[in-house]
Amino acid sequence: MVKQGYHHGNLRQALIDAALALIEAQGPQGFTLSDAAKSAGVTPAAVYRHFAGREDLIAECARQGFEIFADLMEHAYNGGQPTALAAFEATGRAYLAFARKFPGHYMAMFESGVNFNRNPDLARASERARSVLTRAAEALSQHIPAARRPPAAMFANHVWALSHGVVELFARGAPGSRSPFPPEELLEAGIGIYLRGLGLIAPDR
Amino acid sequence: MVKQGYHHGNLRQALIDAALALIEAQGPQGFTLSDAAKSAGVTPAAVYRHFAGREDLIAECARQGFEIFADLMEHAYNGGQPTALAAFEATGRAYLAFARKFPGHYMAMFESGVNFNRNPDLARASERARSVLTRAAEALSQHIPAARRPPAAMFANHVWALSHGVVELFARGAPGSRSPFPPEELLEAGIGIYLRGLGLIAPDR
DNA sequence: TGTACATCAGTGAACGCGCGTTCACTGATGTAC
DNA sequence: TGTACATCAGTGAACGCGCGTTCACTGATGTAC
């Protein structure tokens, strides 16, 4: 981290990073503005030069999370190449990969109780992430016979819910951690069965 | 509520009920031992006659939740009648019904960060709930050709994850509440597609 | 290049607050005779 | 039935703590001349 500003260099981002580490370690409710300040080597009052307060700091953590999240999924989707199906499956895997690699961000986004609509930047970022998944679902929908094609938004929501459920229940120390299956395998198999149910994968594959 | 004890009657249960109402209203991190005592009409210190402390009170809320949860799912499963499939679907619906009807319990169980294994009674209750779903999955598994039958535990975990994801993302005020589908419909459709993917529902149903 | 001044990131002390928990107590309820 | 005693659920005051936030300040950095 290069010194570039007045005293600290880039305190704003340092505080965000500290907050993310604390959220990851102690959960979003264990997160403390004072602790974040201390671990950035700064007085709690200094935080107010960069953020309106505690809530604002968490919201910024979540926002950055959604940006990374959307980028990752976008990259995995890869414009729908090589096939709509492969791209969709890659997007699903990217979901879980994000949750694993950025647990602090994930918690700030989905477990901190932050109100998405209180902060316009946050709302925009979360909308962008959501739209990647929906777009992938729409493209894939084209391959389903119109007669039994569910709305693409529903389709996307199913995959999102399954992914989120796997993360919350099986990907962390929490409740169902007795599961004998690695979460990646669990999610991939689940999405596979689901897609077969949509007629997108041959029954005997 | 009948007066039956010394002073209050049944303060223990009154505290649990108060805690559940607070958790439902303010989330599990907003829950306060002092508030629970106040809303039960009692001094905070009185709580310690019935519980070891704050954590113990939350754990008891979660435990009672798991008992109700297991009972509801057991009842819905109905011994696998009339068919394994119908019973399984009813069990899935019972999951969501529980989350809707007992939001305080649900939050205490899955969002409070309570450690299941710290409290043996809680561990037992949660295990019982889990076993109902697994049993339903096992019975239904018998109808899947052995060649592409996933382990019943995986099967059960998929349904659990999907249900939990729907509850967390779409059944409350939270993130994805913009979903144009009622959660019940979303979950039922999702499970339907999933079961079709397993070959348990005819493709053209 | 050197000096005087303006800016503003971070300080340090203080605040009011509500939390979970403890403790000696009190007084209503239950029980023995 | 009446009295004396034991039990123990709930009281009230107090504690130490760490929180988020405020405020006047200081002193390092940047800028004008």
CSV table of C-alpha atoms (C1' of nucleotides) in Angstrom, one decimal:
chain,number,residue,atom,x,y,z
A,1,MET,CA,0.0,0.0,0.0
A,2,VAL,CA,1.6,3.2,-1.2
A,3,LYS,CA,1.5,6.4,0.8
A,4,GLN,CA,-0.1,8.9,-1.4
A,5,GLY,CA,-2.4,11.2,0.5
A,6,TYR,CA,-1.9,13.3,3.5
A,7,HIS,CA,-1.1,11.3,6.5
A,8,HIS,CA,-2.1,7.8,6.2
A,9,GLY,CA,-2.0,7.3,2.5
A,10,ASN,CA,-5.3,5.7,1.6
A,11,LEU,CA,-7.2,5.5,4.9
A,12,ARG,CA,-10.5,5.1,3.2
A,13,GLN,CA,-9.7,1.8,1.6
A,14,ALA,CA,-7.6,0.7,4.6
A,15,LEU,CA,-10.7,1.1,6.7
A,16,ILE,CA,-12.8,-0.9,4.3
A,17,ASP,CA,-10.2,-3.7,4.2
A,18,ALA,CA,-10.1,-3.7,8.0
A,19,ALA,CA,-13.9,-3.9,8.2
A,20,LEU,CA,-14.0,-6.8,5.8
A,21,ALA,CA,-11.4,-8.7,7.7
A,22,LEU,CA,-13.4,-8.1,11.0
A,23,ILE,CA,-16.7,-9.1,9.4
A,24,GLU,CA,-15.1,-12.3,8.1
A,25,ALA,CA,-13.6,-13.1,11.4
A,26,GLN,CA,-16.5,-12.2,13.8
A,27,GLY,CA,-19.6,-11.9,11.6
A,28,PRO,CA,-21.3,-8.7,10.6
A,29,GLN,CA,-22.9,-8.1,14.0
A,30,GLY,CA,-19.5,-8.5,15.7
A,31,PHE,CA,-18.1,-5.7,13.5
A,32,THR,CA,-17.2,-2.6,15.3
A,33,LEU,CA,-16.3,0.8,13.9
A,34,SER,CA,-13.8,1.3,16.7
A,35,ASP,CA,-12.1,-2.0,16.0
A,36,ALA,CA,-11.9,-1.2,12.3
A,37,ALA,CA,-10.3,2.1,13.1
A,38,LYS,CA,-7.9,0.5,15.6
A,39,SER,CA,-6.8,-2.2,13.1
A,40,ALA,CA,-6.2,0.5,10.5
A,41,GLY,CA,-4.0,2.2,13.1
A,42,VAL,CA,-6.2,5.2,13.5
A,43,THR,CA,-8.5,6.9,16.0
A,44,PRO,CA,-12.3,6.0,15.7
A,45,ALA,CA,-13.0,9.7,15.0
A,46,ALA,CA,-10.8,9.6,11.9
A,47,VAL,CA,-13.4,7.3,10.3
A,48,TYR,CA,-15.8,10.2,10.1
A,49,ARG,CA,-13.5,12.0,7.6
A,50,HIS,CA,-14.4,9.2,5.1
A,51,PHE,CA,-17.7,7.8,6.1
A,52,ALA,CA,-20.9,9.1,7.5
A,53,GLY,CA,-20.8,6.4,10.1
A,54,ARG,CA,-20.8,2.8,10.8
A,55,GLU,CA,-23.7,1.9,8.5
A,56,ASP,CA,-22.1,3.8,5.7
A,57,LEU,CA,-18.8,1.9,6.1
A,58,ILE,CA,-20.6,-1.5,5.9
A,59,ALA,CA,-22.6,-0.3,2.9
A,60,GLU,CA,-19.4,0.5,1.1
A,61,CYS,CA,-18.0,-3.0,1.9
A,62,ALA,CA,-21.2,-4.5,0.4
A,63,ARG,CA,-21.0,-2.2,-2.6
A,64,GLN,CA,-17.5,-3.2,-3.4
A,65,GLY,CA,-18.5,-6.8,-2.9
A,66,PHE,CA,-21.3,-6.5,-5.5
A,67,GLU,CA,-18.9,-5.0,-8.0
A,68,ILE,CA,-16.5,-7.8,-7.6
A,69,PHE,CA,-19.3,-10.3,-7.6
A,70,ALA,CA,-20.8,-8.9,-10.8
A,71,ASP,CA,-17.4,-8.8,-12.5
A,72,LEU,CA,-16.7,-12.4,-11.6
A,73,MET,CA,-20.0,-13.6,-12.8
A,74,GLU,CA,-19.8,-11.5,-15.9
A,75,HIS,CA,-16.4,-13.0,-16.6
A,76,ALA,CA,-17.6,-16.5,-16.0
A,77,TYR,CA,-20.6,-16.0,-18.2
A,78,ASN,CA,-18.2,-14.9,-21.0
A,79,GLY,CA,-20.9,-13.5,-23.3
A,80,GLY,CA,-22.6,-16.9,-23.4
A,81,GLN,CA,-19.7,-18.7,-24.9
A,82,PRO,CA,-19.0,-21.4,-25.8
A,83,THR,CA,-22.6,-22.5,-25.3
A,84,ALA,CA,-25.5,-20.9,-23.3
A,85,LEU,CA,-25.5,-24.0,-21.1
A,86,ALA,CA,-21.8,-24.0,-20.3
A,87,ALA,CA,-21.8,-20.3,-19.7
A,88,PHE,CA,-24.7,-20.6,-17.3
A,89,GLU,CA,-23.0,-23.4,-15.4
A,90,ALA,CA,-19.8,-21.4,-15.1
A,91,THR,CA,-21.8,-18.5,-13.7
A,92,GLY,CA,-23.3,-20.7,-11.0
A,93,ARG,CA,-19.8,-21.9,-10.1
A,94,ALA,CA,-18.6,-18.3,-10.0
A,95,TYR,CA,-21.3,-17.6,-7.4
A,96,LEU,CA,-19.9,-20.1,-5.0
A,97,ALA,CA,-16.3,-19.2,-5.8
A,98,PHE,CA,-17.0,-15.7,-4.9
A,99,ALA,CA,-18.6,-16.6,-1.6
A,100,ARG,CA,-15.5,-18.7,-0.7
A,101,LYS,CA,-12.9,-16.3,-1.8
A,102,PHE,CA,-14.6,-13.1,-0.4
A,103,PRO,CA,-16.4,-14.2,2.7
A,104,GLY,CA,-16.2,-10.8,4.3
A,105,HIS,CA,-17.8,-9.2,1.2
A,106,TYR,CA,-20.4,-11.9,1.1
A,107,MET,CA,-21.4,-11.4,4.7
A,108,ALA,CA,-21.5,-7.6,4.3
A,109,MET,CA,-23.8,-8.1,1.2
A,110,PHE,CA,-26.2,-10.7,2.5
A,111,GLU,CA,-25.9,-11.0,6.3
A,112,SER,CA,-25.3,-7.5,7.6
A,113,GLY,CA,-28.8,-6.4,7.3
A,114,VAL,CA,-27.7,-3.4,5.2
A,115,ASN,CA,-30.6,-1.7,3.5
A,116,PHE,CA,-29.9,-1.9,-0.2
A,117,ASN,CA,-32.2,1.0,-1.1
A,118,ARG,CA,-30.9,3.4,1.4
A,119,ASN,CA,-27.7,3.9,-0.6
A,120,PRO,CA,-28.1,4.5,-4.4
A,121,ASP,CA,-24.6,3.3,-5.2
A,122,LEU,CA,-25.2,0.1,-3.4
A,123,ALA,CA,-28.6,-0.4,-5.0
A,124,ARG,CA,-27.0,0.1,-8.5
A,125,ALA,CA,-24.2,-2.4,-7.8
A,126,SER,CA,-26.5,-5.1,-6.5
A,127,GLU,CA,-28.8,-4.5,-9.5
A,128,ARG,CA,-25.9,-5.0,-11.8
A,129,ALA,CA,-25.0,-8.3,-10.2
A,130,ARG,CA,-28.5,-9.5,-10.3
A,131,SER,CA,-28.8,-8.6,-14.0
A,132,VAL,CA,-25.8,-10.8,-14.9
A,133,LEU,CA,-27.5,-13.9,-13.6
A,134,THR,CA,-30.9,-12.9,-15.1
A,135,ARG,CA,-29.3,-12.4,-18.5
A,136,ALA,CA,-27.6,-15.8,-18.4
A,137,ALA,CA,-30.9,-17.3,-17.5
A,138,GLU,CA,-32.7,-15.5,-20.3
A,139,ALA,CA,-30.2,-16.7,-22.9
A,140,LEU,CA,-30.4,-20.3,-21.7
A,141,SER,CA,-34.2,-20.0,-21.7
A,142,GLN,CA,-34.2,-19.8,-25.4
A,143,HIS,CA,-33.3,-23.4,-25.5
A,144,ILE,CA,-36.3,-24.5,-23.6
A,145,PRO,CA,-39.5,-25.4,-25.5
A,146,ALA,CA,-41.7,-22.4,-25.0
A,147,ALA,CA,-44.5,-24.5,-23.7
A,148,ARG,CA,-42.7,-25.4,-20.5
A,149,ARG,CA,-40.3,-22.5,-20.2
A,150,PRO,CA,-40.5,-20.8,-16.8
A,151,PRO,CA,-40.1,-17.1,-16.7
A,152,ALA,CA,-36.3,-16.4,-16.9
A,153,ALA,CA,-36.5,-14.3,-13.7
A,154,MET,CA,-37.9,-17.3,-11.8
A,155,PHE,CA,-35.2,-19.5,-13.3
A,156,ALA,CA,-32.5,-17.1,-12.2
A,157,ASN,CA,-34.0,-16.9,-8.7
A,158,HIS,CA,-34.0,-20.6,-8.3
A,159,VAL,CA,-30.4,-20.8,-9.0
A,160,TRP,CA,-29.6,-17.8,-6.8
A,161,ALA,CA,-31.6,-19.3,-4.0
A,162,LEU,CA,-30.0,-22.7,-4.3
A,163,SER,CA,-26.6,-21.1,-4.4
A,164,HIS,CA,-27.3,-18.9,-1.4
A,165,GLY,CA,-28.7,-21.8,0.5
A,166,VAL,CA,-25.7,-23.9,-0.1
A,167,VAL,CA,-23.4,-21.1,1.0
A,168,GLU,CA,-25.3,-20.4,4.2
A,169,LEU,CA,-26.0,-23.9,5.2
A,170,PHE,CA,-23.0,-25.9,4.0
A,171,ALA,CA,-20.2,-23.7,3.0
A,172,ARG,CA,-19.3,-22.3,6.4
A,173,GLY,CA,-18.9,-23.6,10.0
A,174,ALA,CA,-22.6,-23.2,10.5
A,175,PRO,CA,-25.6,-25.5,11.0
A,176,GLY,CA,-25.4,-28.2,8.3
A,177,SER,CA,-21.7,-28.4,8.2
A,178,ARG,CA,-22.0,-32.1,8.9
A,179,SER,CA,-22.9,-32.5,5.2
A,180,PRO,CA,-20.6,-35.2,3.8
A,181,PHE,CA,-20.4,-33.3,0.5
A,182,PRO,CA,-18.2,-30.4,-0.4
A,183,PRO,CA,-20.3,-27.4,-1.2
A,184,GLU,CA,-19.0,-27.1,-4.7
A,185,GLU,CA,-20.1,-30.7,-5.5
A,186,LEU,CA,-23.4,-30.2,-3.8
A,187,LEU,CA,-24.2,-27.0,-5.8
A,188,GLU,CA,-22.9,-28.4,-9.1
A,189,ALA,CA,-25.0,-31.5,-8.7
A,190,GLY,CA,-28.0,-29.6,-7.7
A,191,ILE,CA,-27.9,-27.2,-10.6
A,192,GLY,CA,-27.3,-30.2,-12.9
A,193,ILE,CA,-30.4,-31.9,-11.7
A,194,TYR,CA,-32.4,-28.7,-12.0
A,195,LEU,CA,-31.2,-28.1,-15.5
A,196,ARG,CA,-32.1,-31.6,-16.4
A,197,GLY,CA,-35.6,-30.9,-15.0
A,198,LEU,CA,-35.8,-28.1,-17.5
A,199,GLY,CA,-34.9,-30.4,-20.3
A,200,LEU,CA,-31.6,-28.6,-20.9
A,201,ILE,CA,-29.5,-31.6,-20.2
A,202,ALA,CA,-30.2,-35.0,-21.7
A,203,PRO,CA,-31.8,-37.4,-19.1
A,204,ASP,CA,-29.0,-39.9,-19.4
A,205,ARG,CA,-26.0,-37.6,-19.4
B,1,MET,CA,-51.6,-17.3,30.3
B,2,VAL,CA,-52.5,-18.8,33.6
B,3,LYS,CA,-50.9,-17.8,36.9
B,4,GLN,CA,-49.5,-21.0,38.2
B,5,GLY,CA,-46.1,-20.5,39.8
B,6,TYR,CA,-44.8,-18.2,42.5
B,7,HIS,CA,-45.0,-14.6,41.3
B,8,HIS,CA,-45.2,-14.4,37.6
B,9,GLY,CA,-46.7,-17.6,36.7
B,10,ASN,CA,-44.6,-19.0,33.9
B,11,LEU,CA,-41.8,-16.5,33.5
B,12,ARG,CA,-39.6,-18.9,31.7
B,13,GLN,CA,-41.9,-19.3,28.7
B,14,ALA,CA,-42.9,-15.6,28.9
B,15,LEU,CA,-39.3,-14.7,28.4
B,16,ILE,CA,-38.9,-17.0,25.5
B,17,ASP,CA,-42.0,-15.6,23.8
B,18,ALA,CA,-40.8,-12.1,24.4
B,19,ALA,CA,-37.4,-12.9,23.0
B,20,LEU,CA,-39.0,-14.4,19.9
B,21,ALA,CA,-41.2,-11.4,19.3
B,22,LEU,CA,-38.1,-9.1,19.6
B,23,ILE,CA,-36.0,-11.3,17.3
B,24,GLU,CA,-38.8,-11.2,14.8
B,25,ALA,CA,-39.2,-7.5,15.0
B,26,GLN,CA,-35.5,-6.4,15.2
B,27,GLY,CA,-33.5,-9.3,14.0
B,28,PRO,CA,-31.4,-11.7,16.1
B,29,GLN,CA,-28.6,-9.1,16.6
B,30,GLY,CA,-31.1,-6.5,17.8
B,31,PHE,CA,-32.3,-8.8,20.5
B,32,THR,CA,-31.5,-7.7,24.0
B,33,LEU,CA,-31.8,-9.6,27.2
B,34,SER,CA,-32.9,-6.4,29.0
B,35,ASP,CA,-35.6,-5.8,26.4
B,36,ALA,CA,-36.9,-9.3,26.7
B,37,ALA,CA,-37.1,-8.9,30.5
B,38,LYS,CA,-38.8,-5.6,30.2
B,39,SER,CA,-41.4,-6.8,27.8
B,40,ALA,CA,-42.1,-9.7,30.1
B,41,GLY,CA,-42.6,-7.2,32.9
B,42,VAL,CA,-39.6,-8.2,34.9
B,43,THR,CA,-36.2,-7.0,35.9
B,44,PRO,CA,-33.2,-8.1,33.8
B,45,ALA,CA,-31.8,-9.9,36.8
B,46,ALA,CA,-34.9,-12.2,36.9
B,47,VAL,CA,-33.9,-13.8,33.7
B,48,TYR,CA,-31.0,-15.4,35.5
B,49,ARG,CA,-33.4,-17.5,37.6
B,50,HIS,CA,-34.3,-19.4,34.4
B,51,PHE,CA,-31.4,-19.1,32.0
B,52,ALA,CA,-27.7,-19.1,32.2
B,53,GLY,CA,-27.6,-15.9,30.2
B,54,ARG,CA,-28.4,-14.2,26.9
B,55,GLU,CA,-27.0,-17.0,24.7
B,56,ASP,CA,-28.8,-19.7,26.7
B,57,LEU,CA,-32.1,-17.8,26.1
B,58,ILE,CA,-31.6,-17.6,22.4
B,59,ALA,CA,-30.6,-21.3,22.3
B,60,GLU,CA,-33.8,-22.2,23.9
B,61,CYS,CA,-35.8,-20.2,21.4
B,62,ALA,CA,-34.0,-22.1,18.6
B,63,ARG,CA,-34.6,-25.4,20.3
B,64,GLN,CA,-38.3,-24.8,20.6
B,65,GLY,CA,-38.2,-23.8,16.9
B,66,PHE,CA,-36.6,-27.0,15.9
B,67,GLU,CA,-39.2,-29.0,17.8
B,68,ILE,CA,-42.0,-27.2,16.1
B,69,PHE,CA,-40.2,-27.4,12.8
B,70,ALA,CA,-39.7,-31.2,13.1
B,71,ASP,CA,-43.3,-31.7,14.2
B,72,LEU,CA,-44.6,-29.7,11.3
B,73,MET,CA,-42.5,-31.5,8.7
B,74,GLU,CA,-43.3,-34.9,10.3
B,75,HIS,CA,-47.0,-34.2,10.1
B,76,ALA,CA,-46.7,-33.0,6.5
B,77,TYR,CA,-44.7,-36.1,5.6
B,78,ASN,CA,-47.4,-38.2,7.1
B,79,GLY,CA,-45.5,-41.4,7.0
B,80,GLY,CA,-45.0,-41.2,3.2
B,81,GLN,CA,-48.7,-41.3,2.4
B,82,PRO,CA,-50.4,-41.2,0.0
B,83,THR,CA,-47.3,-41.5,-2.1
B,84,ALA,CA,-43.6,-40.9,-1.5
B,85,LEU,CA,-43.7,-38.0,-4.0
B,86,ALA,CA,-46.7,-36.3,-2.6
B,87,ALA,CA,-45.4,-36.6,0.9
B,88,PHE,CA,-42.1,-35.2,-0.1
B,89,GLU,CA,-43.6,-32.2,-1.7
B,90,ALA,CA,-45.8,-31.6,1.3
B,91,THR,CA,-42.6,-31.7,3.4
B,92,GLY,CA,-41.1,-29.0,1.3
B,93,ARG,CA,-44.1,-26.8,1.5
B,94,ALA,CA,-44.1,-27.3,5.3
B,95,TYR,CA,-40.6,-25.9,5.4
B,96,LEU,CA,-41.7,-22.6,3.9
B,97,ALA,CA,-44.9,-22.5,5.9
B,98,PHE,CA,-42.8,-22.8,9.1
B,99,ALA,CA,-40.5,-20.0,8.1
B,100,ARG,CA,-43.5,-17.8,7.4
B,101,LYS,CA,-45.5,-18.7,10.5
B,102,PHE,CA,-42.7,-18.7,12.9
B,103,PRO,CA,-40.2,-16.0,11.7
B,104,GLY,CA,-38.8,-15.4,15.2
B,105,HIS,CA,-38.0,-19.1,15.6
B,106,TYR,CA,-36.6,-19.3,12.1
B,107,MET,CA,-34.3,-16.4,12.8
B,108,ALA,CA,-33.2,-17.8,16.1
B,109,MET,CA,-32.4,-21.1,14.4
B,110,PHE,CA,-30.6,-20.0,11.3
B,111,GLU,CA,-29.6,-16.4,11.7
B,112,SER,CA,-28.7,-15.9,15.4
B,113,GLY,CA,-25.2,-17.5,15.1
B,114,VAL,CA,-26.1,-19.9,18.0
B,115,ASN,CA,-23.7,-22.7,18.2
B,116,PHE,CA,-25.7,-25.9,17.7
B,117,ASN,CA,-23.2,-28.1,19.4
B,118,ARG,CA,-22.7,-26.0,22.5
B,119,ASN,CA,-26.1,-27.1,23.8
B,120,PRO,CA,-27.0,-30.8,23.7
B,121,ASP,CA,-30.7,-30.3,23.7
B,122,LEU,CA,-30.4,-27.9,20.8
B,123,ALA,CA,-28.2,-30.3,18.9
B,124,ARG,CA,-30.7,-33.1,19.4
B,125,ALA,CA,-33.7,-31.0,18.3
B,126,SER,CA,-31.9,-29.8,15.2
B,127,GLU,CA,-30.8,-33.4,14.4
B,128,ARG,CA,-34.4,-34.5,14.6
B,129,ALA,CA,-35.6,-31.9,12.2
B,130,ARG,CA,-32.9,-32.8,9.8
B,131,SER,CA,-33.7,-36.5,10.0
B,132,VAL,CA,-37.3,-35.9,8.9
B,133,LEU,CA,-36.2,-34.4,5.7
B,134,THR,CA,-33.6,-37.0,5.1
B,135,ARG,CA,-36.0,-39.8,5.7
B,136,ALA,CA,-38.4,-38.3,3.2
B,137,ALA,CA,-35.6,-38.1,0.7
B,138,GLU,CA,-34.6,-41.7,1.3
B,139,ALA,CA,-38.1,-43.0,0.7
B,140,LEU,CA,-38.5,-41.0,-2.4
B,141,SER,CA,-35.1,-42.1,-3.6
B,142,GLN,CA,-36.4,-45.7,-3.9
B,143,HIS,CA,-38.3,-44.6,-7.0
B,144,ILE,CA,-35.2,-43.4,-8.8
B,145,PRO,CA,-33.4,-45.9,-11.0
B,146,ALA,CA,-30.3,-46.9,-9.0
B,147,ALA,CA,-28.0,-45.9,-11.8
B,148,ARG,CA,-28.7,-42.2,-11.5
B,149,ARG,CA,-29.9,-42.0,-7.9
B,150,PRO,CA,-27.9,-39.4,-5.9
B,151,PRO,CA,-27.2,-40.1,-2.3
B,152,ALA,CA,-30.4,-39.4,-0.3
B,153,ALA,CA,-28.5,-37.0,2.0
B,154,MET,CA,-27.4,-34.9,-1.0
B,155,PHE,CA,-30.9,-34.9,-2.3
B,156,ALA,CA,-32.2,-33.7,1.1
B,157,ASN,CA,-29.5,-31.0,1.3
B,158,HIS,CA,-30.5,-29.7,-2.2
B,159,VAL,CA,-34.1,-29.2,-1.1
B,160,TRP,CA,-33.0,-27.8,2.2
B,161,ALA,CA,-30.7,-25.3,0.5
B,162,LEU,CA,-33.2,-24.3,-2.0
B,163,SER,CA,-35.8,-23.7,0.7
B,164,HIS,CA,-33.5,-21.8,2.9
B,165,GLY,CA,-32.3,-19.7,0.0
B,166,VAL,CA,-35.9,-18.8,-1.0
B,167,VAL,CA,-36.7,-17.9,2.6
B,168,GLU,CA,-33.6,-15.7,3.0
B,169,LEU,CA,-33.7,-14.0,-0.3
B,170,PHE,CA,-37.3,-13.8,-1.2
B,171,ALA,CA,-39.6,-14.4,1.7
B,172,ARG,CA,-38.7,-11.3,3.7
B,173,GLY,CA,-38.1,-7.6,3.2
B,174,ALA,CA,-34.5,-8.4,2.3
B,175,PRO,CA,-32.4,-8.2,-0.9
B,176,GLY,CA,-34.3,-9.9,-3.6
B,177,SER,CA,-37.7,-8.9,-2.4
B,178,ARG,CA,-38.3,-7.3,-5.8
B,179,SER,CA,-38.9,-10.9,-7.0
B,180,PRO,CA,-42.2,-10.8,-8.9
B,181,PHE,CA,-43.1,-14.3,-7.6
B,182,PRO,CA,-44.5,-15.2,-4.3
B,183,PRO,CA,-42.0,-17.4,-2.4
B,184,GLU,CA,-44.4,-20.3,-2.1
B,185,GLU,CA,-44.8,-20.4,-5.9
B,186,LEU,CA,-41.1,-19.9,-6.4
B,187,LEU,CA,-40.2,-22.8,-4.1
B,188,GLU,CA,-42.9,-25.1,-5.3
B,189,ALA,CA,-41.9,-24.6,-9.0
B,190,GLY,CA,-38.2,-25.0,-8.1
B,191,ILE,CA,-38.7,-28.3,-6.3
B,192,GLY,CA,-41.0,-29.5,-9.2
B,193,ILE,CA,-38.3,-28.8,-11.7
B,194,TYR,CA,-35.7,-30.4,-9.5
B,195,LEU,CA,-37.8,-33.6,-9.0
B,196,ARG,CA,-38.4,-33.7,-12.7
B,197,GLY,CA,-34.7,-33.6,-13.2
B,198,LEU,CA,-34.5,-36.7,-11.0
B,199,GLY,CA,-37.0,-38.5,-13.2
B,200,LEU,CA,-39.6,-38.5,-10.4
B,201,ILE,CA,-42.1,-36.4,-12.3
B,202,ALA,CA,-43.1,-37.1,-15.9
B,203,PRO,CA,-41.5,-34.6,-18.3
B,204,ASP,CA,-44.8,-33.4,-19.6
B,205,ARG,CA,-46.7,-33.2,-16.3
C,1,DT,C1',14.2,29.4,-3.8
C,2,DG,C1',12.1,30.9,0.4
C,3,DT,C1',8.5,32.4,3.2
C,4,DA,C1',3.5,33.0,4.7
C,5,DC,C1',-0.6,31.2,4.6
C,6,DA,C1',-4.6,27.9,3.8
C,7,DT,C1',-6.2,23.3,3.9
C,8,DC,C1',-7.9,19.4,6.0
C,9,DA,C1',-6.6,14.4,7.7
C,10,DG,C1',-6.2,12.6,11.9
C,11,DT,C1',-6.0,13.4,17.3
C,12,DG,C1',-7.4,12.9,22.0
C,13,DA,C1',-10.6,13.7,25.3
C,14,DA,C1',-15.1,13.5,26.4
C,15,DC,C1',-20.2,12.4,26.1
C,16,DG,C1',-24.3,9.7,27.0
C,17,DC,C1',-26.0,5.3,26.4
C,18,DG,C1',-27.5,0.7,27.0
C,19,DC,C1',-25.6,-3.6,27.5
C,20,DG,C1',-24.9,-8.3,30.3
C,21,DT,C1',-24.1,-9.6,34.6
C,22,DT,C1',-23.5,-9.7,40.1
C,23,DC,C1',-25.3,-9.3,44.6
C,24,DA,C1',-27.5,-8.9,48.9
C,25,DC,C1',-32.2,-8.3,49.7
C,26,DT,C1',-37.4,-9.0,50.2
C,27,DG,C1',-41.5,-10.7,50.4
C,28,DA,C1',-45.1,-13.9,48.4
C,29,DT,C1',-45.9,-18.8,48.3
C,30,DG,C1',-45.7,-23.4,50.1
C,31,DT,C1',-45.2,-26.7,54.0
C,32,DA,C1',-44.7,-28.8,58.8
C,33,DC,C1',-46.6,-29.3,62.9
D,1,DT,C1',-57.4,-24.1,61.5
D,2,DG,C1',-53.5,-21.4,62.9
D,3,DT,C1',-48.8,-20.4,63.5
D,4,DA,C1',-43.7,-20.6,62.5
D,5,DC,C1',-40.6,-21.5,59.4
D,6,DA,C1',-38.3,-22.6,54.8
D,7,DT,C1',-38.0,-21.8,50.1
D,8,DC,C1',-36.8,-19.3,46.2
D,9,DA,C1',-38.7,-16.1,42.3
D,10,DG,C1',-38.1,-11.6,41.4
D,11,DT,C1',-36.1,-6.8,43.0
D,12,DG,C1',-33.2,-2.8,42.8
D,13,DA,C1',-29.0,-0.8,42.8
D,14,DA,C1',-24.7,-1.1,41.1
D,15,DC,C1',-20.6,-2.6,38.2
D,16,DG,C1',-17.4,-2.2,34.4
D,17,DC,C1',-17.4,-2.1,29.6
D,18,DG,C1',-17.3,-0.8,24.9
D,19,DC,C1',-20.0,1.3,21.8
D,20,DG,C1',-20.9,5.3,18.1
D,21,DT,C1',-20.5,9.9,17.8
D,22,DT,C1',-19.0,15.1,18.8
D,23,DC,C1',-15.8,18.6,19.1
D,24,DA,C1',-12.1,21.8,19.4
D,25,DC,C1',-7.5,21.1,18.3
D,26,DT,C1',-2.9,20.3,15.9
D,27,DG,C1',0.3,19.7,12.7
D,28,DA,C1',1.8,17.7,8.2
D,29,DT,C1',1.1,18.7,3.5
D,30,DG,C1',0.2,21.7,-0.5
D,31,DT,C1',0.0,26.3,-2.7
D,32,DA,C1',0.6,31.4,-3.7
D,33,DC,C1',3.5,34.9,-4.1
